[in-house]
Coordinates of C-alpha atoms in Angstrom, one line a residue:
X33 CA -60.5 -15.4 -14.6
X34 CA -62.3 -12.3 -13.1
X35 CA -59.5 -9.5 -13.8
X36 CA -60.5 -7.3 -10.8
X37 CA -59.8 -9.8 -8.0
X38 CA -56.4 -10.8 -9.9
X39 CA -55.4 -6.8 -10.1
X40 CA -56.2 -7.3 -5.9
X41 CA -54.0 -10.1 -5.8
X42 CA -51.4 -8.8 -7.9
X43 CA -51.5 -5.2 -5.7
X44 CA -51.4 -7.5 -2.5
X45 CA -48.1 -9.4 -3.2
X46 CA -46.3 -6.3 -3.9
X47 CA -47.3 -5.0 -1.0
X48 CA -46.5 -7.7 0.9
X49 CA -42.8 -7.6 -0.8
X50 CA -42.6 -3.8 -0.2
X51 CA -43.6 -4.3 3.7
X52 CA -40.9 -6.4 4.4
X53 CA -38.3 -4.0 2.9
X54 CA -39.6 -1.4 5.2
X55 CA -39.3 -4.0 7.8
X56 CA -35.8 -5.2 6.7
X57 CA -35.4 -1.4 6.4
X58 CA -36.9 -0.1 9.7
X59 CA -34.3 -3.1 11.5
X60 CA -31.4 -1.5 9.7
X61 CA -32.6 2.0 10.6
X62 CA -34.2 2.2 13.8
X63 CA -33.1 2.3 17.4
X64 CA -29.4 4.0 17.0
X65 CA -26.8 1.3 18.5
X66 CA -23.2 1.8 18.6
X67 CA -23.0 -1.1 16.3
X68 CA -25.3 0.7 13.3
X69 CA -22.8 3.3 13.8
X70 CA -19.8 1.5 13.4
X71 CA -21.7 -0.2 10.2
X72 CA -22.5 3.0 8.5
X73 CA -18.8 4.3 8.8
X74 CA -17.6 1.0 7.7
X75 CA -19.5 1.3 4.6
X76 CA -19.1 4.8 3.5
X77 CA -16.1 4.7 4.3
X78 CA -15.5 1.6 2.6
X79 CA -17.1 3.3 -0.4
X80 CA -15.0 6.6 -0.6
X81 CA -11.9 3.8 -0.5
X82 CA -13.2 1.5 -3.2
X83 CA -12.0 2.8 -6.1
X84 CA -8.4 3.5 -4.4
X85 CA -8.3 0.3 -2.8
X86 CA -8.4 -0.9 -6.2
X87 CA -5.7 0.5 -8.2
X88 CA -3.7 0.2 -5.0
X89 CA -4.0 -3.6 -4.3
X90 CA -4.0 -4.2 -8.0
X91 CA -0.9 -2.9 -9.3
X92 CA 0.6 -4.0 -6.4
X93 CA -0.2 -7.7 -7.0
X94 CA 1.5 -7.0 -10.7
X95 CA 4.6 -5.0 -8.8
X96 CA 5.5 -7.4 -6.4
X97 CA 7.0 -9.3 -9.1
X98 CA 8.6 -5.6 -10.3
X99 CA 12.4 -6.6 -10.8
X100 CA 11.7 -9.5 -12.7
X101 CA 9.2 -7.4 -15.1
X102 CA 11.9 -4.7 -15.1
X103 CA 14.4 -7.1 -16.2
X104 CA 12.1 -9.1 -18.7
X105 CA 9.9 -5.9 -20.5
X106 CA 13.2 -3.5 -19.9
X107 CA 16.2 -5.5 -20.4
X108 CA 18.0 -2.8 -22.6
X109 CA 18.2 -0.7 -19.5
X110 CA 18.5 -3.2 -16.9
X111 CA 21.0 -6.1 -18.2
X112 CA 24.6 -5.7 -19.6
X113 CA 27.0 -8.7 -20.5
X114 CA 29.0 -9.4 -17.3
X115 CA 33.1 -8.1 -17.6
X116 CA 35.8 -10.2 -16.4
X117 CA 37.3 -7.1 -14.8
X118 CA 34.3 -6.3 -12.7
X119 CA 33.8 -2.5 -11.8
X120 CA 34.9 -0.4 -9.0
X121 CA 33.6 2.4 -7.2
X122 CA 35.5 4.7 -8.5
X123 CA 34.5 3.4 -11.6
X124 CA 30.7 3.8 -10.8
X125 CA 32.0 7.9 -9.5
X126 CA 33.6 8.3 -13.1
X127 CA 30.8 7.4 -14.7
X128 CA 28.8 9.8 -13.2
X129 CA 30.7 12.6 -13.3
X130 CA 30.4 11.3 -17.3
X131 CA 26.7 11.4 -17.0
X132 CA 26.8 15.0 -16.0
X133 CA 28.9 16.3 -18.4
X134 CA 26.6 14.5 -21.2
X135 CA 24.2 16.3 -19.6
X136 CA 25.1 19.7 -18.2
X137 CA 21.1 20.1 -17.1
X138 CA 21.2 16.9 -14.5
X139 CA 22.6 16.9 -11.5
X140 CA 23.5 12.9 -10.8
X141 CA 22.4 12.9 -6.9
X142 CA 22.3 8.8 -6.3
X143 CA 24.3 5.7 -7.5
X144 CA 22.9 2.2 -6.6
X145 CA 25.4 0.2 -7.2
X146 CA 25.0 -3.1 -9.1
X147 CA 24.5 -6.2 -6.9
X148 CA 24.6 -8.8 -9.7
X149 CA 27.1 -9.2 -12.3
X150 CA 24.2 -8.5 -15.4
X151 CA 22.7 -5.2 -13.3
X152 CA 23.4 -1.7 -14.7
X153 CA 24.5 1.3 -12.7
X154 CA 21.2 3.0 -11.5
X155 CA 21.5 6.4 -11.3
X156 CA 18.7 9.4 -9.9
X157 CA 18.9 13.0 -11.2
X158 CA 17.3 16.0 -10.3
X159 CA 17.7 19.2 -11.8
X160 CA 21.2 21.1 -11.9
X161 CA 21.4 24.4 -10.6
X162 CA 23.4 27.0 -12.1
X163 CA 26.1 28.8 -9.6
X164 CA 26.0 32.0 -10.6
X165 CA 22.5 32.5 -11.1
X166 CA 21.2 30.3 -9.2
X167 CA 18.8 29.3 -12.2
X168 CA 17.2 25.4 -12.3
X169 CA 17.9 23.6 -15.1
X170 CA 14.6 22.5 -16.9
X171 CA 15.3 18.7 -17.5
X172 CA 12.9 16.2 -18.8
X173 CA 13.6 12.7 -17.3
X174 CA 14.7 12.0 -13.3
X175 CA 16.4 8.2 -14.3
X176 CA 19.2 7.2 -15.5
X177 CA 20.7 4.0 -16.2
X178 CA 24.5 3.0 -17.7
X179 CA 26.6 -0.1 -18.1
X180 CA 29.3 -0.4 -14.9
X181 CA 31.9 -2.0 -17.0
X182 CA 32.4 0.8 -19.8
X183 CA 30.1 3.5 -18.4
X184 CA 27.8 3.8 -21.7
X185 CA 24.7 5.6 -21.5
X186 CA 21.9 2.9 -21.6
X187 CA 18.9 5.1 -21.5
X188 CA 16.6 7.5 -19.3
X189 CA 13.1 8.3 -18.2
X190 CA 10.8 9.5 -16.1
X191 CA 9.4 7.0 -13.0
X192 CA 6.0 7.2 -13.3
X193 CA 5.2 8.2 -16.9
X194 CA 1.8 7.0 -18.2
X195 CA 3.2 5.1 -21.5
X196 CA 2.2 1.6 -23.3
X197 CA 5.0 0.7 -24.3
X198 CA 6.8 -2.2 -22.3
X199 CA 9.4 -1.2 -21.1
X200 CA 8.1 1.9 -19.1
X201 CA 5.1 -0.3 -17.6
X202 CA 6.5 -1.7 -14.4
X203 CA 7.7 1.9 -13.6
X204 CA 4.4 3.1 -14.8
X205 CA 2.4 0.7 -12.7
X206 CA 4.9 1.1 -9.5
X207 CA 4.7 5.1 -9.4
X208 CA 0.7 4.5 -9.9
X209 CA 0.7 2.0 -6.8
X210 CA 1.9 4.9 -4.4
X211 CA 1.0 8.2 -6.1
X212 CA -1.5 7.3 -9.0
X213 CA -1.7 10.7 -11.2
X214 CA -0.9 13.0 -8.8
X215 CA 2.9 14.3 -8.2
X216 CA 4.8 13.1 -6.0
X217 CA 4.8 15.4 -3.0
X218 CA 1.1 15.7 -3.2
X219 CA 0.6 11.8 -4.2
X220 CA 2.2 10.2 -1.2
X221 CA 0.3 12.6 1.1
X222 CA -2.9 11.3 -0.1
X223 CA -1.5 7.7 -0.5
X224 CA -0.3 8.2 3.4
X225 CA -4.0 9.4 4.3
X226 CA -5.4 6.8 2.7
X227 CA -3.2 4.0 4.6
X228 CA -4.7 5.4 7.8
X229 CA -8.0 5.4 6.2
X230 CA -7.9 1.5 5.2
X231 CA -6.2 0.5 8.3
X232 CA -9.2 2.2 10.2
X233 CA -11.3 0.7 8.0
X234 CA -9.8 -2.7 8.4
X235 CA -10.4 -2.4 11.8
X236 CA -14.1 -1.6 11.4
X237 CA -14.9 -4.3 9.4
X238 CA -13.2 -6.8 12.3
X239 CA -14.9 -5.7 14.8
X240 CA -18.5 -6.4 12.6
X241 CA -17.7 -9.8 12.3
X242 CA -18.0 -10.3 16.4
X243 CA -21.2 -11.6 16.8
X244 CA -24.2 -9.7 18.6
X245 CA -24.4 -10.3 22.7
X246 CA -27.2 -13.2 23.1
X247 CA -30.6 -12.4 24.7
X248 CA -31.1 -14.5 27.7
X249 CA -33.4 -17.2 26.6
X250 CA -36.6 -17.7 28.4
X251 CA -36.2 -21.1 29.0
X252 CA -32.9 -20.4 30.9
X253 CA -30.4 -22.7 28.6
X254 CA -27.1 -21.5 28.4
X255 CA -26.1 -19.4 24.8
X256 CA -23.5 -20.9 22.4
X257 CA -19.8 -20.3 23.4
X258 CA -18.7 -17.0 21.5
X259 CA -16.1 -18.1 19.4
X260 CA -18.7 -20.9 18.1
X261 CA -20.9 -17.9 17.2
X262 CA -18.0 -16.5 15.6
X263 CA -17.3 -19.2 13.5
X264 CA -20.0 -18.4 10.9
X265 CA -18.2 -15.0 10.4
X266 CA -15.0 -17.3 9.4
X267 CA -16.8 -19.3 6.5
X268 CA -19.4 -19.1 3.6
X269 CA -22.6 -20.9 4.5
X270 CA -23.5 -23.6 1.9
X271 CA -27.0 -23.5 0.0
X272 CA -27.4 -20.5 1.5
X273 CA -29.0 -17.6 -0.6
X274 CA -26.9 -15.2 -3.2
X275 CA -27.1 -12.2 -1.2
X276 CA -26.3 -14.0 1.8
X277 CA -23.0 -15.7 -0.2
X278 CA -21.7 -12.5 -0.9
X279 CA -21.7 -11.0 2.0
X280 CA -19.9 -14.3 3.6
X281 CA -17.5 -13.8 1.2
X282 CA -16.9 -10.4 1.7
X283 CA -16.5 -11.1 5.4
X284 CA -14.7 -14.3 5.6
X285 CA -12.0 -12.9 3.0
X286 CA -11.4 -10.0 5.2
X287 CA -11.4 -12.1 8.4
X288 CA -9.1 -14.6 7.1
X289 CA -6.5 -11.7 5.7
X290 CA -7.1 -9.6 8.3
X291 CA -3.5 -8.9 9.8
X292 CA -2.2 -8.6 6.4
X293 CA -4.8 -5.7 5.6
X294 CA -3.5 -4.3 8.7
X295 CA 0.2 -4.7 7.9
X296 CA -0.1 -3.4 4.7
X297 CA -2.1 -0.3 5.9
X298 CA 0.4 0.6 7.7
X299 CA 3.4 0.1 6.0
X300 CA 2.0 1.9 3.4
X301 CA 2.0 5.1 5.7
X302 CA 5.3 4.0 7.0
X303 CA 6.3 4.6 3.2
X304 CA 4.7 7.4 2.2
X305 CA 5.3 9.4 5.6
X306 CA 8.5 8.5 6.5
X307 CA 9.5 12.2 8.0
X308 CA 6.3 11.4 10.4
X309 CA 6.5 8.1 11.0
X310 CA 10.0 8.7 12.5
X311 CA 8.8 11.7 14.9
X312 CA 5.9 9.6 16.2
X313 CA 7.6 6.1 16.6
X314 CA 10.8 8.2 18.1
X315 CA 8.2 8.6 21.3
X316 CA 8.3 5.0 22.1
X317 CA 10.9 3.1 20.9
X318 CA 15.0 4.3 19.1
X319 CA 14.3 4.8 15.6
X320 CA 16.5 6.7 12.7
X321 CA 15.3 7.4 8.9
X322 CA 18.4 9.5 7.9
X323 CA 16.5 10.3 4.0
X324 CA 13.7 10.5 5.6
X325 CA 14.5 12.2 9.1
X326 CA 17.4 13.6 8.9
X327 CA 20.4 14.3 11.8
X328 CA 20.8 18.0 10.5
X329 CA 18.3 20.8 9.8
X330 CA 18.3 21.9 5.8
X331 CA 20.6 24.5 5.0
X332 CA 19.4 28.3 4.2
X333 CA 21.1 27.8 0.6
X334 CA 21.9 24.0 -1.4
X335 CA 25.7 23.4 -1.1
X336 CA 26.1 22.8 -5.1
X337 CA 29.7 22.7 -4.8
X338 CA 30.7 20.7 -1.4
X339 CA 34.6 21.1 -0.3
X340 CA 34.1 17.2 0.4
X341 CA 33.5 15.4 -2.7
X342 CA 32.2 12.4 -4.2
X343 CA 35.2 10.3 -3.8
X344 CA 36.5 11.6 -0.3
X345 CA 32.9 10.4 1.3
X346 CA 32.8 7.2 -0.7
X347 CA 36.0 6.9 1.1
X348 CA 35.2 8.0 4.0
X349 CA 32.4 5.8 3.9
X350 CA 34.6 3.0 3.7
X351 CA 36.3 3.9 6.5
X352 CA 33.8 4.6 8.9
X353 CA 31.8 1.6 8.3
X354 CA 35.1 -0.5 8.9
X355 CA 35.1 1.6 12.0
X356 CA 31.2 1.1 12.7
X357 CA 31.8 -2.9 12.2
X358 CA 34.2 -3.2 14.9
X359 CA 32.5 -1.4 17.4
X360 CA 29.3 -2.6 16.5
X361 CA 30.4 -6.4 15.5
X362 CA 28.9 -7.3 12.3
X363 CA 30.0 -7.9 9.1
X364 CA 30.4 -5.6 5.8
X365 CA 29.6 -6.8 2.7
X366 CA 29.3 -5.1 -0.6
X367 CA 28.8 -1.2 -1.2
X368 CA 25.0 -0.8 -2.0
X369 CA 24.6 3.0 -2.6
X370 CA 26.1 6.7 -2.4
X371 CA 24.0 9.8 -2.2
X372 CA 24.0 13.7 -1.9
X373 CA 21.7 15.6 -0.5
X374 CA 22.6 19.2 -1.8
X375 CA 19.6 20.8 0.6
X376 CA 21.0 19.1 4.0
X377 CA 25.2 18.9 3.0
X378 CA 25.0 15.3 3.5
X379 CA 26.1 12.4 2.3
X380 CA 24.9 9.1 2.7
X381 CA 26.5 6.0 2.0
X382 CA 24.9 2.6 2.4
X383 CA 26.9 -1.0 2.8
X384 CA 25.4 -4.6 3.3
X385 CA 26.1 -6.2 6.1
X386 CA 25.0 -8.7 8.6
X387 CA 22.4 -6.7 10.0
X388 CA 20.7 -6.6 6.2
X389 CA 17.4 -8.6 5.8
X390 CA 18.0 -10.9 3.0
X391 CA 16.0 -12.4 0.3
X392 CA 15.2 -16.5 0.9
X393 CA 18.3 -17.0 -1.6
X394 CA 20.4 -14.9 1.2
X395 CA 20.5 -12.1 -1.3
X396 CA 20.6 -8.2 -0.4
X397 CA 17.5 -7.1 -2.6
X398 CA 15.8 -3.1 -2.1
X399 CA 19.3 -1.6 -2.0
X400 CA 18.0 2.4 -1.7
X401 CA 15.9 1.1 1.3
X402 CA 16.6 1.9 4.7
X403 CA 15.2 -1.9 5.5
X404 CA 17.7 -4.0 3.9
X405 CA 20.7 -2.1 3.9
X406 CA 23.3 -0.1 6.5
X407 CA 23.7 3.8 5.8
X408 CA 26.3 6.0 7.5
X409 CA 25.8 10.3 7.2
X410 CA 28.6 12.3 6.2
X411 CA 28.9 15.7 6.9
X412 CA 30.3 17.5 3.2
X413 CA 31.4 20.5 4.8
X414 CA 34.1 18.6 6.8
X415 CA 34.0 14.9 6.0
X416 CA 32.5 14.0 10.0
X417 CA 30.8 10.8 11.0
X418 CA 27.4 11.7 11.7
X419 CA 25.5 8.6 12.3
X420 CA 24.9 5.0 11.6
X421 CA 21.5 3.5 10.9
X422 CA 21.3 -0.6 11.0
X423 CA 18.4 -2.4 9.8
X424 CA 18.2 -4.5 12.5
X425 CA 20.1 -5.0 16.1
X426 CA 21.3 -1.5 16.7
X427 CA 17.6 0.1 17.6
X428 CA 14.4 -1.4 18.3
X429 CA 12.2 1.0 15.9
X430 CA 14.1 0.3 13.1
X431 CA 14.2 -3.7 13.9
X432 CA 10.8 -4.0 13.7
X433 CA 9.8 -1.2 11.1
X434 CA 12.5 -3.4 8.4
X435 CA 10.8 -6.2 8.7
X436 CA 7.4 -4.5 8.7
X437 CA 8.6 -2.7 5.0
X438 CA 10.8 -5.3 3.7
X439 CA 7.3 -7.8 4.1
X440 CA 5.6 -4.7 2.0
X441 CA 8.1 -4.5 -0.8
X442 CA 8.7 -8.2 -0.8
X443 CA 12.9 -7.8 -0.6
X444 CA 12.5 -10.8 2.2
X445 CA 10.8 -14.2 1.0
X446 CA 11.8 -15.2 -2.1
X447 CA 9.4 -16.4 -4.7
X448 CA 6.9 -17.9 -2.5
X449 CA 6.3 -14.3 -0.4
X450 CA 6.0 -12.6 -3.8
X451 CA 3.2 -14.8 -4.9
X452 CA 1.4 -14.6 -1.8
X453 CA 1.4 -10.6 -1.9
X454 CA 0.4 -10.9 -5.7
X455 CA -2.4 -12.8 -4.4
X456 CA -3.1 -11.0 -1.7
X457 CA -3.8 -7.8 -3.3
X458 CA -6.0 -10.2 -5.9
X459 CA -7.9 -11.1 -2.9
X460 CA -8.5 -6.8 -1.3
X461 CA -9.6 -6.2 -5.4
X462 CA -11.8 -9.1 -4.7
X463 CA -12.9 -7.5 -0.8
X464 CA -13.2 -4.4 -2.2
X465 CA -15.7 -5.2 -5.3
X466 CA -18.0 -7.1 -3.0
X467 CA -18.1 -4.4 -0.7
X468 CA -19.5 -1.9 -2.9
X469 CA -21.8 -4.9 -4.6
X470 CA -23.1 -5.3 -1.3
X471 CA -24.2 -1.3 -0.8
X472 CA -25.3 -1.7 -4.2
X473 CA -27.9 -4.2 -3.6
X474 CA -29.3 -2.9 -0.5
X475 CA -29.7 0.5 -1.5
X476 CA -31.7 -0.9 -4.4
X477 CA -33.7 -2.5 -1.6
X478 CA -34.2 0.9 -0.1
X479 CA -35.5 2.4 -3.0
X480 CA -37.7 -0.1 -3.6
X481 CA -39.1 0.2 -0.3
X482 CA -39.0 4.0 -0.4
X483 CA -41.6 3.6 -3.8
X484 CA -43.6 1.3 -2.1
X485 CA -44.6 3.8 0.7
X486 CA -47.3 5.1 -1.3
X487 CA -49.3 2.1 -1.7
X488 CA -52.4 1.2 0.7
X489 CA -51.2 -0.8 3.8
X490 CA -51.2 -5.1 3.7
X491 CA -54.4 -5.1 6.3
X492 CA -56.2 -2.6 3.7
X493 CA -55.5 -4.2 0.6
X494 CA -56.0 -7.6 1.9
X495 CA -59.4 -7.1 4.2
X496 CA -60.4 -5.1 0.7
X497 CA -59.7 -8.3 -1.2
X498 CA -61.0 -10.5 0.9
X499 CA -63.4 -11.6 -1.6
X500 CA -60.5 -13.4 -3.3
X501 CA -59.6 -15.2 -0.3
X502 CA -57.0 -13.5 1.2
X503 CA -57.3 -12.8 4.9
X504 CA -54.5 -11.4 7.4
X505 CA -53.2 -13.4 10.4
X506 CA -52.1 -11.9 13.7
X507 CA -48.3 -10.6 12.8
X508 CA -50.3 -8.8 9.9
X509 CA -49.1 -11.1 7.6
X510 CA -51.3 -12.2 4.2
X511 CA -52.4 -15.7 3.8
X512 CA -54.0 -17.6 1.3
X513 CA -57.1 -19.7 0.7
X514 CA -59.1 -20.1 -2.6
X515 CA -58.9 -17.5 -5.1
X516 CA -61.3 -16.9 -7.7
X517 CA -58.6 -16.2 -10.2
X518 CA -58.3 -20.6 -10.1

């Protein structure tokens, strides 16, 4: 075998394999369409989201299951031994007062009151403040958690805190799903950023899948119907190539899940921005967020030391909701929560009632969220009615945001909805990883081409080897006769 003319031939088909890079490359590259646009921002974008997308949609798929892991890996905190007597509110009011003097450096700012016979008393603290001198307490844990029936301290932590063992997983995983490392006020900026970012990116990565306008044909027959044309985007084409699988599967998955990457985009924001969320969707539709938005502007100094205290506005509370039921006509069901909000002089005390979204099982579920429970403001300076904010049926921005939410946090749909968001965020991990497998791949492609731009051109190298019997056609492709390396 003459070793020059198989050098030719070897120079020749790696030529050949670097020209049609270019080509692939020059397609990709070339005249500037809106569309290459719209690819290039939905792949670096895509990119600079990966890694998020993936911690997000991941923990979520473990958290959507998060009070049955809270009840199973934390049970010491979470479960007591049901009482024949039951508990009362003023029970749950003692008991904080009892957690404060335990702990002079906490100031007890939120019950949520059981909703099941086994559930503990869930309690969230921030820092007390001294007075006199106006000094914050340095405190090391912002949850607390005691038993209803005989107000025993069960335990305390930190949401959030990066630990192995067990018990402080879910919370671990569930602060990581909207904040990762980050704290909280800067986290759920980010997080709410990054909801717009996905949602745009989402939307993107639709409009790609919408195939290319046809070419009138010379022969004057009519093109395919679009939506037959768009059916390839929908599925993965058998037999067909690896490259070409993985990018089917890539867009298929996100085709397919498409208005639940949208949903959850925005929810997310919805979430995270709550304060902004409510000054935008207040331009179209009635919407109120008390926690989030609230019907006052924040006092000049915290009122440590209201003249209206805990047990007059859980009264109060009582009262106006019977009030609020009557006019409004729905039903009250069991107290869900009482909170203070020492910067605004507000109270806030949440029932169930008829307006709640409930779980498939007809239970209240989420009971600190605005979605599936009723919460009326009370001023603390003077004890006045300052609002009431319904789920559903009073105004139409908070009808539709609860459902939107509750869908997020999984509080409506039982088992089966929890499943389906566990796999869900399964399948965006999955979206996600072939997205950046994808860019991976092709930009190997590009560098390959990019080394191949050195070498001689195919016409050269071929009409150079011609002696081996290669020869060029018209399209400048090679094509073989006899070689004399047979």
């Amino acid at each position: 075998m003459p070793e020059p003319a198989c050098l030719e031939l070897t120079q020749a088909i790696g030529a050949l394999a670097g020209a049609r890079a270019l080509r692939w490359r020059h397609g990709l590259n070339g005249e500037t369409t809106f569309k290459t646009v719209i690819v290039k921002a939905h792949r670096y974008l895509g990119l600079c989201l990966a890694l998020f997308l993936v911690i997000i949609a991941g923990t979520g798929s473990i958290i959507a299951f998060y009070d049955d892991l809270e009840r199973s890996l934390n049970t010491r905190m979470r479960v007591v031994e049901p009482q024949d007597h039951g508990w009362t509110i003023t029970d749950a009011l003692r008991i904080r007062e009892q957690l404060e003097r335990e702990d002079p450096r906490a100031h007890v700012f939120s019950l949520q009151f059981p909703q099941q016979p086994d559930e503990t008393l869930f309690s969230r603290v921030m820092p007390a403040i001294d007075p006199r001198t106006g000094q914050v307490a340095d405190i090391d844990y912002d949850e607390v958690f005691a038993n209803p029936y005989t107000g025993e301290r069960l335990g305390q932590r930190i949401i959030g805190a990066a630990t192995l063992r067990p018990e402080g997983i879910p919370s671990f995983l569930y602060y990581l799903h909207y904040s990762l490392i980050f704290p909280l006020e800067i986290g759920i900026v980010i997080f709410g950023i990054l909801a717009l970012a996905f949602a745009l990116e989402a939307i993107l990565g639709g409009y790609l899948t919408f195939p290319a306008r046809p070419k009138p044909g010379r022969s004057g027959k009519k093109p395919r119907p679009f939506l037959k044309r768009w059916s390839t985007a929908w599925k993965i084409a058998p037999g067909a190539p690896a490259n070409r699988r993985l990018l089917d599967l890539h867009r298929s998955a996100g085709l397919w899940l498409w208005p639940l990457l949208i949903l959850f985009a925005l929810t997310g924001y919805v979430l995270n921005q709550g304060g902004p969320y409510a000054r935008f969707i207040e331009n179209f539709a009635e919407y109120a967020h008390f926690q989030e938005h609230p019907p006052v502007e924040p006092l000049a100094e915290p009122l440590l030391d209201p003249p209206v205290d805990w047990y007059r506005a859980a009264e109060l509370g009582q009262r106006y909701f019977a009030e609020q039921a009557q006019r409004e006509g729905f039903d009250i069901g069991k107290p869900a929560a009482i909170e203070y909000r020492r910067d605004l002089g507000l109270y806030f005390f949440s029932m169930h009632t008829s307006r709640d979204l409930l779980d498939a099982q007809g239970n209240p579920t989420e009971t600190n969220s605005p979605a599936t429970a009723a919460t009326i403001a009370i001023d603390a300076r003077d004890g006045r009615f300052l609002g009431l904010q319904l789920p559903r049926g009073q105004r139409a921005g908070n009808t539709i945001t609860s459902w939107l939410i509750a869908l997020h946090v999984t509080a409506i749909g039982g088992r089966v909805w929890q499943i389906a968001v566990s796999l869900f965020g399964m399948a965006v991990v999955l979206i996600s990883a072939t997205g950046v497998l994808l860019w991976w791949r092709r930009r190997q492609a590009r560098l390959a081409a990019q080394r191949a731009k050195g070498q001689p051109k195919i016409r050269d190298i071929a009409n150079a080897s011609g002696r081996s019997g290669q020869t060029v056609n018209s399209r400048g492709e090679l094509q073989w006769g006899k070689s004399k390396c047979e």
